[in-house]
Short mmCIF file of C-alpha atoms in Angstrom, two decimals:
data_model
loop_
_atom_site.label_atom_id
_atom_site.label_comp_id
_atom_site.label_asym_id
_atom_site.label_seq_id
_atom_site.Cartn_x
_atom_site.Cartn_y
_atom_site.Cartn_z
CA MET A 175 7.93 -1.35 15.50
CA GLU A 176 9.56 -4.74 15.16
CA GLY A 177 10.01 -6.43 18.52
CA PHE A 178 7.45 -4.41 20.43
CA LEU A 179 4.50 -6.68 19.76
CA PRO A 180 4.71 -9.99 21.64
CA LEU A 181 5.21 -12.98 19.36
CA GLN A 182 1.82 -14.59 20.01
CA TRP A 183 0.06 -11.38 18.92
CA CYS A 184 2.21 -11.15 15.79
CA ILE A 185 0.99 -14.60 14.87
CA VAL A 186 -2.65 -13.76 15.64
CA TRP A 187 -2.59 -10.73 13.32
CA TRP A 188 -0.77 -12.65 10.60
CA VAL A 189 -3.46 -15.35 10.75
CA ILE A 190 -6.16 -12.69 10.34
CA ALA A 191 -4.28 -10.87 7.57
CA LEU A 192 -3.41 -13.83 5.34
CA PRO A 193 -6.90 -14.94 4.23
CA CYS A 194 -7.79 -11.30 3.52
CA LEU A 195 -4.69 -10.99 1.36
CA LEU A 196 -5.51 -14.15 -0.56
CA LEU A 197 -9.03 -12.85 -1.17
CA GLY A 198 -7.51 -9.55 -2.31
CA ILE A 199 -5.13 -11.23 -4.77
CA TYR A 200 -8.01 -13.29 -6.18
CA GLN A 201 -10.21 -10.20 -6.56
CA LEU A 202 -7.36 -8.26 -8.11
CA LYS A 203 -6.85 -10.91 -10.77
CA LYS A 204 -10.58 -10.94 -11.52
CA VAL A 205 -10.86 -7.15 -11.84
CA VAL A 206 -7.83 -6.88 -14.11
CA ASP A 207 -8.93 -9.81 -16.29
CA LEU A 208 -12.36 -8.27 -16.66
CA ASP A 209 -11.22 -4.80 -17.60
CA ARG A 210 -7.65 -3.88 -18.54
CA GLU A 211 -8.52 -0.20 -18.09
CA ALA A 212 -8.87 -0.84 -14.36
CA LEU A 213 -5.08 -1.23 -14.18
CA PRO A 214 -4.25 2.50 -14.54
CA LEU A 215 -6.86 3.35 -11.91
CA LEU A 216 -5.21 0.84 -9.60
CA GLY A 217 -1.88 2.50 -10.36
CA VAL A 218 -3.14 5.97 -9.47
CA THR A 219 -4.93 4.93 -6.29
CA GLY A 220 -2.01 2.72 -5.25
CA GLY A 221 0.44 5.49 -6.16
CA PHE A 222 -1.20 7.75 -3.63
CA ILE A 223 -0.77 5.13 -0.93
CA PHE A 224 2.96 5.08 -1.82
CA ILE A 225 3.27 8.87 -1.73
CA LEU A 226 1.16 9.67 1.31
CA SER A 227 2.44 6.87 3.51
CA SER A 228 6.01 8.01 2.93
CA LEU A 229 5.31 11.45 4.39
CA LYS A 230 5.88 11.90 8.08
CA LEU A 231 3.91 14.96 8.99
CA PRO A 232 4.17 16.99 12.18
CA SER A 233 0.90 17.31 14.02
CA VAL A 234 -0.61 19.39 16.80
CA THR A 235 0.44 16.98 19.52
CA GLY A 236 4.11 17.68 18.87
CA SER A 237 4.89 14.38 17.21
CA CYS A 238 4.90 13.12 13.64
CA SER A 239 2.78 10.53 11.93
CA HIS A 240 1.98 9.21 8.45
CA PRO A 241 -1.18 9.62 6.46
CA THR A 242 -2.26 6.35 4.88
CA GLY A 243 -3.73 7.35 1.51
CA THR A 244 -5.93 4.28 1.35
CA GLY A 245 -9.23 6.09 0.72
CA LEU A 246 -9.20 6.19 -3.08
CA SER A 247 -8.20 2.58 -3.44
CA THR A 248 -10.90 1.57 -0.95
CA ILE A 249 -13.62 3.34 -2.91
CA SER A 250 -12.39 2.05 -6.26
CA PHE A 251 -11.50 -1.54 -5.43
CA GLY A 252 -12.76 -2.31 -1.93
CA PRO A 253 -10.80 -3.19 1.20
CA TRP A 254 -9.28 -6.54 0.10
CA ILE A 255 -7.42 -5.25 -2.93
CA THR A 256 -6.36 -2.23 -0.86
CA ALA A 257 -4.88 -4.65 1.65
CA VAL A 258 -2.68 -6.13 -1.11
CA VAL A 259 -1.36 -2.69 -2.14
CA CYS A 260 -0.75 -1.76 1.51
CA THR A 261 1.20 -4.96 1.98
CA ILE A 262 3.60 -3.94 -0.80
CA VAL A 263 4.15 -0.53 0.81
CA LEU A 264 4.52 -1.97 4.31
CA LEU A 265 6.93 -4.62 3.06
CA PHE A 266 9.08 -1.91 1.47
CA GLN A 267 9.10 0.01 4.75
CA SER A 268 9.88 -3.12 6.80
CA LEU A 269 12.73 -4.28 4.59
CA PHE A 270 14.48 -1.01 3.80
CA LEU A 271 13.45 1.49 6.43
CA ALA A 272 13.26 -0.57 9.63
CA HIS A 273 9.80 0.95 9.85
CA GLY A 274 7.56 -1.80 11.08
CA GLY A 275 9.00 -5.26 10.53
CA ILE A 276 8.29 -8.71 9.19
CA SER A 277 6.86 -10.02 12.45
CA VAL A 278 4.56 -7.04 12.97
CA LEU A 279 3.70 -6.85 9.28
CA GLY A 280 0.56 -8.88 9.92
CA ALA A 281 -0.62 -6.40 12.56
CA ASN A 282 0.20 -3.47 10.28
CA ILE A 283 -1.66 -5.04 7.36
CA VAL A 284 -4.70 -5.52 9.59
CA SER A 285 -4.71 -1.89 10.74
CA MET A 286 -3.70 -0.04 7.56
CA GLY A 287 -4.88 -2.47 4.92
CA ILE A 288 -7.94 -4.13 6.39
CA VAL A 289 -9.74 -2.40 9.29
CA GLY A 290 -9.15 1.19 8.13
CA PRO A 291 -10.30 0.48 4.54
CA LEU A 292 -13.14 -1.71 5.82
CA VAL A 293 -14.53 1.19 7.88
CA GLY A 294 -14.06 3.46 4.88
CA TYR A 295 -15.80 0.97 2.63
CA TRP A 296 -18.83 0.79 4.93
CA VAL A 297 -19.09 4.58 4.87
CA TYR A 298 -18.86 4.50 1.08
CA ARG A 299 -21.58 1.83 0.78
CA LEU A 300 -23.75 3.79 3.16
CA LEU A 301 -23.38 7.08 1.27
CA ARG A 302 -23.14 5.81 -2.31
CA ASP A 303 -26.85 5.60 -2.99
CA THR A 304 -27.74 8.80 -1.17
CA PRO A 305 -27.74 12.28 -2.71
CA VAL A 306 -24.59 13.14 -0.71
CA ASN A 307 -22.02 14.85 -2.93
CA ILE A 308 -19.48 12.28 -4.13
CA TYR A 309 -16.53 14.42 -3.07
CA ILE A 310 -17.87 14.59 0.46
CA THR A 311 -18.11 10.80 0.36
CA VAL A 312 -14.48 10.55 -0.77
CA PHE A 313 -13.42 12.97 1.96
CA LEU A 314 -15.21 11.04 4.70
CA VAL A 315 -14.00 7.66 3.48
CA SER A 316 -10.36 8.80 3.28
CA ALA A 317 -10.33 10.60 6.61
CA LEU A 318 -12.06 7.77 8.46
CA ALA A 319 -9.91 5.06 6.86
CA ASP A 320 -6.88 7.03 8.05
CA ILE A 321 -8.10 7.56 11.62
CA PHE A 322 -9.34 4.00 12.03
CA THR A 323 -5.97 2.66 10.91
CA TYR A 324 -4.46 4.25 14.01
CA VAL A 325 -7.41 3.36 16.22
CA THR A 326 -6.71 -0.24 15.24
CA THR A 327 -3.00 0.13 15.93
CA SER A 328 -3.87 1.44 19.39
CA PHE A 329 -6.24 -1.46 19.93
CA GLU A 330 -3.62 -4.01 18.82
CA LEU A 331 -1.10 -2.56 21.26
CA ALA A 332 -3.66 -2.27 24.07
CA LEU A 333 -4.54 -5.95 23.69
CA ALA A 334 -0.89 -6.86 24.00
CA TYR A 335 -0.15 -4.42 26.82
CA PRO A 336 -3.15 -4.04 29.12
CA ALA A 337 -2.60 -1.54 31.91
CA GLU A 338 -2.26 -2.85 35.44
CA THR A 339 -5.27 -0.89 36.57
CA GLY A 340 -8.12 -0.71 34.08
CA GLY A 341 -6.76 -3.38 31.76
CA VAL A 342 -7.15 -3.22 28.01
CA VAL A 343 -9.62 -0.31 28.05
CA SER A 344 -7.41 2.12 29.91
CA SER A 345 -4.28 1.31 27.92
CA PHE A 346 -6.40 1.56 24.73
CA ILE A 347 -7.24 5.13 25.78
CA LEU A 348 -3.56 5.85 26.44
CA PHE A 349 -2.50 4.53 23.04
CA LEU A 350 -5.37 6.40 21.36
CA GLY A 351 -4.05 9.57 22.97
CA ILE A 352 -0.72 9.02 21.22
CA PHE A 353 -1.72 7.60 17.84
CA ALA A 354 -5.28 8.67 17.05
CA LEU A 355 -5.13 12.22 18.39
CA THR A 356 -2.04 13.04 16.34
CA GLN A 357 -3.82 11.59 13.35
CA VAL A 358 -6.95 13.77 13.39
CA PRO A 359 -5.57 16.89 11.63
CA ILE A 360 -3.53 14.71 9.25
CA ALA A 361 -6.64 12.73 8.36
CA ILE A 362 -8.62 15.88 7.58
CA VAL A 363 -5.94 17.20 5.23
CA GLU A 364 -5.60 13.78 3.62
CA GLY A 365 -9.36 13.59 3.09
CA ILE A 366 -9.48 16.94 1.31
CA ILE A 367 -6.47 16.13 -0.88
CA LEU A 368 -7.84 12.75 -1.93
CA ALA A 369 -11.20 14.36 -2.72
CA LEU A 370 -9.33 16.79 -4.96
CA VAL A 371 -7.48 13.94 -6.66
CA PHE A 372 -10.79 12.16 -7.18
CA LYS A 373 -12.10 15.26 -8.92
CA TYR A 374 -9.26 14.97 -11.45
CA ILE A 375 -10.01 11.29 -11.99
CA VAL A 376 -13.68 12.17 -12.56
CA THR A 377 -12.64 14.83 -15.07
CA LEU A 378 -10.15 12.70 -16.96
CA LYS A 379 -11.53 9.18 -16.84
CA PRO A 380 -15.20 9.15 -15.87
CA ASP A 381 -15.97 6.05 -17.96
CA ILE A 382 -13.83 3.71 -15.85
CA LEU A 383 -15.57 4.88 -12.66
CA ILE A 384 -18.94 4.16 -14.24
CA ARG A 385 -17.85 0.79 -15.68
CA LEU A 386 -16.52 -0.42 -12.35
CA LYS A 387 -19.81 0.82 -10.83
CA ILE A 388 -17.94 2.94 -8.30
CA PHE A 389 -20.52 5.68 -8.68
CA SER A 390 -23.58 5.75 -10.94
CA GLU A 391 -23.50 7.52 -14.29
CA LYS A 392 -25.93 10.08 -12.94
CA GLN A 393 -23.69 10.96 -9.99
CA ILE A 394 -20.59 11.22 -12.16
CA ASN A 395 -22.35 13.41 -14.69
CA ALA A 396 -23.67 15.64 -11.94
CA ALA A 397 -20.15 15.99 -10.53
CA ARG A 398 -18.77 16.77 -14.00
CA ALA A 399 -21.41 19.42 -14.58
CA ASP A 400 -20.15 21.25 -11.50
CA ASN A 401 -16.58 21.31 -12.74
CA MET B 157 -16.66 29.99 -11.27
CA ALA B 158 -15.71 30.09 -7.61
CA PHE B 159 -17.66 26.90 -7.04
CA ARG B 160 -15.71 25.18 -9.77
CA TYR B 161 -12.48 25.39 -7.85
CA ILE B 162 -13.93 24.87 -4.40
CA LEU B 163 -11.91 21.69 -3.77
CA GLU B 164 -8.66 23.35 -4.83
CA ILE B 165 -9.40 26.30 -2.57
CA LEU B 166 -10.27 24.01 0.33
CA ALA B 167 -7.06 22.04 -0.18
CA ILE B 168 -4.95 25.19 -0.10
CA ILE B 169 -6.74 26.41 3.03
CA ALA B 170 -6.31 23.02 4.71
CA ILE B 171 -2.59 22.79 3.91
CA GLY B 172 -2.10 26.43 4.92
CA THR B 173 -3.86 25.90 8.24
CA PHE B 174 -1.84 22.75 8.81
CA CYS B 175 1.45 24.58 8.25
CA ALA B 176 0.34 27.51 10.40
CA LEU B 177 -0.64 25.16 13.22
CA PHE B 178 2.75 23.47 12.96
CA LEU B 179 4.59 26.79 13.12
CA TYR B 180 2.47 27.92 16.05
CA MET B 181 2.99 24.63 17.91
CA SER B 182 6.72 24.48 17.34
CA ALA B 183 7.06 28.06 18.55
CA SER B 184 4.90 27.68 21.63
CA LEU B 185 5.62 24.10 22.70
CA ASN B 186 9.08 23.92 24.16
CA GLY B 187 9.13 20.18 24.70
CA ALA B 188 7.85 19.31 21.22
CA GLU B 189 10.52 17.31 19.45
CA PHE B 190 8.35 16.19 16.52
CA ALA B 191 9.59 12.64 16.78
CA GLY B 192 7.42 9.88 15.36
CA THR B 193 4.37 8.69 17.25
CA ASP B 194 6.15 5.33 17.15
CA SER B 195 8.74 6.54 19.67
CA ALA B 196 6.04 7.95 21.94
CA GLY B 197 4.24 4.62 21.56
CA SER B 198 7.34 2.60 22.43
CA ARG B 199 7.88 4.67 25.57
CA LEU B 200 4.31 3.94 26.64
CA ILE B 201 4.83 0.23 25.98
CA ALA B 202 7.98 0.24 28.10
CA ASN B 203 6.02 2.01 30.81
CA LEU B 204 3.05 -0.35 30.73
CA SER B 205 5.09 -3.53 30.63
CA GLY B 206 7.73 -2.35 33.07
CA THR B 207 10.47 -3.48 30.71
CA PRO B 208 13.23 -1.04 29.77
CA LEU B 209 13.14 0.18 26.18
CA GLU B 210 16.46 -1.48 25.26
CA ASN B 211 15.04 -4.91 26.06
CA PHE B 212 12.77 -4.82 23.03
CA GLN B 213 14.70 -6.48 20.26
CA PRO B 214 13.38 -7.44 16.84
CA PHE B 215 12.35 -11.11 16.55
CA ILE B 216 13.51 -11.20 12.99
CA PRO B 217 16.85 -9.50 12.33
CA GLN B 218 16.28 -6.35 10.42
CA TRP B 219 18.38 -4.14 8.19
CA LYS B 220 18.41 -0.62 9.53
CA PRO B 221 19.28 2.38 7.40
CA PRO B 222 22.76 3.35 8.62
CA SER B 223 21.81 7.00 9.06
CA ARG B 224 18.87 9.41 9.08
CA GLU B 225 19.97 10.73 5.70
CA ILE B 226 19.80 7.31 4.08
CA GLU B 227 16.47 6.68 5.73
CA SER B 228 15.00 9.89 4.37
CA SER B 229 16.37 9.17 0.91
CA LEU B 230 14.63 5.79 0.97
CA PHE B 231 11.39 7.46 2.05
CA ALA B 232 11.85 9.89 -0.83
CA LEU B 233 12.35 6.91 -3.15
CA GLN B 234 9.04 5.49 -1.99
CA ALA B 235 7.30 8.81 -2.65
CA ALA B 236 9.00 9.01 -6.05
CA ILE B 237 7.68 5.58 -7.06
CA GLY B 238 4.19 6.77 -6.18
CA GLY B 239 4.71 10.07 -7.97
CA ILE B 240 5.87 8.36 -11.16
CA LEU B 241 2.83 6.08 -11.11
CA VAL B 242 0.37 8.92 -10.53
CA GLY B 243 1.96 11.36 -12.97
CA GLY B 244 2.47 8.77 -15.68
CA ILE B 245 -1.08 7.50 -15.54
CA PHE B 246 -2.67 10.95 -15.44
CA GLY B 247 -0.59 11.77 -18.51
CA TYR B 248 -1.73 8.55 -20.19
CA TRP B 249 -5.37 9.45 -19.49
CA ILE B 250 -4.92 12.99 -20.82
CA GLY B 251 -3.38 11.49 -23.98
CA GLN B 252 -6.28 9.07 -24.36
CA LYS B 253 -8.77 11.88 -23.97
CA LYS B 254 -7.02 14.05 -26.60
CA LYS B 255 -6.96 11.20 -29.08
CA ALA B 256 -10.64 10.36 -28.64
#
């Protein structure tokens, strides 16, 4: 939505996004140097961000919205590397699709690449060392990362356009009604699909998940025994 | 056996429900145009700021796909890039597993 966010806010979000991106690029280099086998995993998790964020899905509110697909990448590589992958996707959409734009790219990176994945990552850290089934963890992380992307978008817009009565809070609720509500069913479907994809990764390449310490060997073996 | 495919079954149910909901909504909601949330969002912005929608111009000039068809083909290209990555790497992993 190039042009809709006032210039000063564009700059604020860019300033927040840039250090996170630099951290992400640094981490990415470290992970890949450490283990070349991490690269295919990055490809698969990033590939799903490409696929899912290109789909505009109709939702119950009578409008369309995108899933984000950031859950798998968040679990595998954390929020900062996810932010780098999201930036590539968002840049593609800004340059070729007039979807988003260069000035609002910072705000979009913060919502899709940083806050959403960050919330997802907290959920993952919280659930990782509990007996919760790993697929339920993947589901929750993906769905919440998706919803919180749009909660953040609403918040960014509410900050820039506070309502005359009620200020930021009441326009936040209005924007939530548009963006987050539409997103709920999409997020649930996305969560289930990414959990399914994670099952295939567990089946095909369990060793990389254990080596990157994404889940413990015990959890992976338990999940494989169920398959 | 049934437990083994529980995620697949859930995925099919979820997608099925999603499609059914869409069909139900598009049949029962007359005003539903299924435009992007972005357009609903822009309308709200215009409302809140009291500025007409046309006054919002990009700060940085932007190339716009000349038509909806070209736009959707570019979206399809994006999905295809993702699909190639995912399919190729899953195939690579299957090959690795067979060799081992």
